[in-house]
mmCIF file of C-alpha atoms in Angstrom:
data_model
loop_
_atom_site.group_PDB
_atom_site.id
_atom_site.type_symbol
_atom_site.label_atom_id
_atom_site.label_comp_id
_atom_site.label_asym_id
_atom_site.label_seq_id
_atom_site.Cartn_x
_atom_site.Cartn_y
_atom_site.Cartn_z
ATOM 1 C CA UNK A 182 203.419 197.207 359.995
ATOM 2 C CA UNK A 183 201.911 198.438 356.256
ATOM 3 C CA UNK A 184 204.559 197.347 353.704
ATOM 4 C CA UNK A 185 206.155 199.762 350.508
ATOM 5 C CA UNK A 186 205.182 199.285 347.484
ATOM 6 C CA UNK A 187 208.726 198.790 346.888
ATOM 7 C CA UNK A 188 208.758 196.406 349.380
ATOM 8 C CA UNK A 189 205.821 194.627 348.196
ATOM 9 C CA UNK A 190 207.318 194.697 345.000
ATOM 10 C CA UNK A 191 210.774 193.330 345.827
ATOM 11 C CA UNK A 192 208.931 190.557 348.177
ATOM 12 C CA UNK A 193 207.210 189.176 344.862
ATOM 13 C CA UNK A 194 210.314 188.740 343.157
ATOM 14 C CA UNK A 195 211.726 186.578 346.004
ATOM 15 C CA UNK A 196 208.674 184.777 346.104
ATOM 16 C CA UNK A 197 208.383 184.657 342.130
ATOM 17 C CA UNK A 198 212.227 183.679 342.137
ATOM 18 C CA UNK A 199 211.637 180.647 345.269
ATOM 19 C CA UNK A 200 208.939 179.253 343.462
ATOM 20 C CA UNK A 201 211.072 179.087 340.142
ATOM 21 C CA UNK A 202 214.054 177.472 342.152
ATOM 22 C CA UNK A 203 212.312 175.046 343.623
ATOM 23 C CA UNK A 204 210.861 174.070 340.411
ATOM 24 C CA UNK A 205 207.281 175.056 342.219
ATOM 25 C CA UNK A 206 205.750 176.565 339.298
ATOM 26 C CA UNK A 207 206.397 176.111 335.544
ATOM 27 C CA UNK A 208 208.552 178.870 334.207
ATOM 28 C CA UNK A 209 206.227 181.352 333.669
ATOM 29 C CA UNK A 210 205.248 182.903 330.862
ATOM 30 C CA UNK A 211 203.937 186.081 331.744
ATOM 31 C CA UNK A 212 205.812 186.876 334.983
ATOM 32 C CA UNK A 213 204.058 190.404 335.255
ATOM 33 C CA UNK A 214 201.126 188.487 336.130
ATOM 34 C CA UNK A 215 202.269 186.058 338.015
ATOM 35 C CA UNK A 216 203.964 189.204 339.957
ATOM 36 C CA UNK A 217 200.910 190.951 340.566
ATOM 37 C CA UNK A 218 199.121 188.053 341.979
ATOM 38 C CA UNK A 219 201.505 187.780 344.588
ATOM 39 C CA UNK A 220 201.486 191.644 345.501
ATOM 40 C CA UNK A 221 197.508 191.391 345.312
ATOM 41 C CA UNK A 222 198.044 188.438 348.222
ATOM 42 C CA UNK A 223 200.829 189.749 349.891
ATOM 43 C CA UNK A 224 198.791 193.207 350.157
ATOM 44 C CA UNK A 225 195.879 191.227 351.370
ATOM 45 C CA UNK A 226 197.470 189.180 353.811
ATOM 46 C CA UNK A 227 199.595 192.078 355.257
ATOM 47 C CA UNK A 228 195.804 194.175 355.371
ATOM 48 C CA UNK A 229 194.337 191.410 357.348
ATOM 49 C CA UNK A 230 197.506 190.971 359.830
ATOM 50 C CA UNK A 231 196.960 194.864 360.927
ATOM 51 C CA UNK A 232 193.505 194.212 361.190
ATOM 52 C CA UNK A 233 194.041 191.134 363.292
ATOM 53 C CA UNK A 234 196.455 193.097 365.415
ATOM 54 C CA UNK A 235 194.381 196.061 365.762
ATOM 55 C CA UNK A 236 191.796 193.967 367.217
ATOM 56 C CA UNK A 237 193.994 192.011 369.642
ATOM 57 C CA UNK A 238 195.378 195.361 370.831
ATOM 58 C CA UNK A 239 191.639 196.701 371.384
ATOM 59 C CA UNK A 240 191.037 193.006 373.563
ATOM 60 C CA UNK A 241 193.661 193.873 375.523
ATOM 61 C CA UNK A 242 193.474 197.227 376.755
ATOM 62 C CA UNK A 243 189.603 196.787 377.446
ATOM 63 C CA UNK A 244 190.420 194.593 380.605
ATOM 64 C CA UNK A 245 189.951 196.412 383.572
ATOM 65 C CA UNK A 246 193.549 194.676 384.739
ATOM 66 C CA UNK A 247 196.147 197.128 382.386
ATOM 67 C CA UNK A 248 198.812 194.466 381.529
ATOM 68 C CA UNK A 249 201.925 196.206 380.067
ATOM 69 C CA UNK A 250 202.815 195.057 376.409
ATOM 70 C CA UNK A 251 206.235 193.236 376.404
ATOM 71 C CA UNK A 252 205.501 191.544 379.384
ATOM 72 C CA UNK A 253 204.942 187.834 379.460
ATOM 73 C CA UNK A 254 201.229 187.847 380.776
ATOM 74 C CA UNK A 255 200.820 190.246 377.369
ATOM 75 C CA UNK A 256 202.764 188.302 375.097
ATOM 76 C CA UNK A 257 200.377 184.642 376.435
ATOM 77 C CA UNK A 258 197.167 186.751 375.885
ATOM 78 C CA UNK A 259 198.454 188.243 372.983
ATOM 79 C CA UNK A 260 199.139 184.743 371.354
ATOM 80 C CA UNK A 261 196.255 182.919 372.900
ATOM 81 C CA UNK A 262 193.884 185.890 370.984
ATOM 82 C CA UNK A 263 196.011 185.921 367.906
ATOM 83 C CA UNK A 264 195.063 181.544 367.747
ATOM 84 C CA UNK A 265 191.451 182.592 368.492
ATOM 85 C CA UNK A 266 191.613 185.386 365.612
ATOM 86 C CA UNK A 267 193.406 183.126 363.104
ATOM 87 C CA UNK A 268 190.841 180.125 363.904
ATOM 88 C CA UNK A 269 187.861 182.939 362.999
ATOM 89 C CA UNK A 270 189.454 183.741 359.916
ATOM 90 C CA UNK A 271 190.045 179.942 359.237
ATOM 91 C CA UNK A 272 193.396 180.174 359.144
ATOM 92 C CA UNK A 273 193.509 177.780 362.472
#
């Protein structure tokens, strides 16, 4: 699912705002910055999800077995490859 910008933009001003709450960061003193480091990740991570899921989808439909999604032989595999994925991208 590819995010907004809106959306992306709205997201770093929770996460700007949680971090400020929980006294996470010192107040900040050039939030703009701060804010764009968080869409630059937030764009990245979201990039590398689809890419993830792309891949896990391709997996999938290459076995010679079709296994309809939203069952819960898919949803296992889909898991099991989405551990294997993360653990490549040493995220494990």
């Amino acid at each position: 699912m590819r995010l907004s910008d809106d959306k992306i933009s709205h997201l770093s001003h929770i996460v700007l705002k949680g971090l400020a709450d929980k006294k996470a960061i010192a107040p900040p003193a050039d939030e703009g910055a701060i804010r764009r480091e968080i869409k630059r990740i937030l764009v990245k991570e979201s990039k590398l999800a689809e890419e993830m899921d792309e891949s896990i989808r391709k997996k999938l439909q290459s076995y010679s077995k079709k296994i309809p999604e939203g069952t819960s032989e898919w949803d296992v595999l889909y898991q099991k490859f989405f551990q294997e994925e993360s653990a490549k991208k040493g995220r494990g």
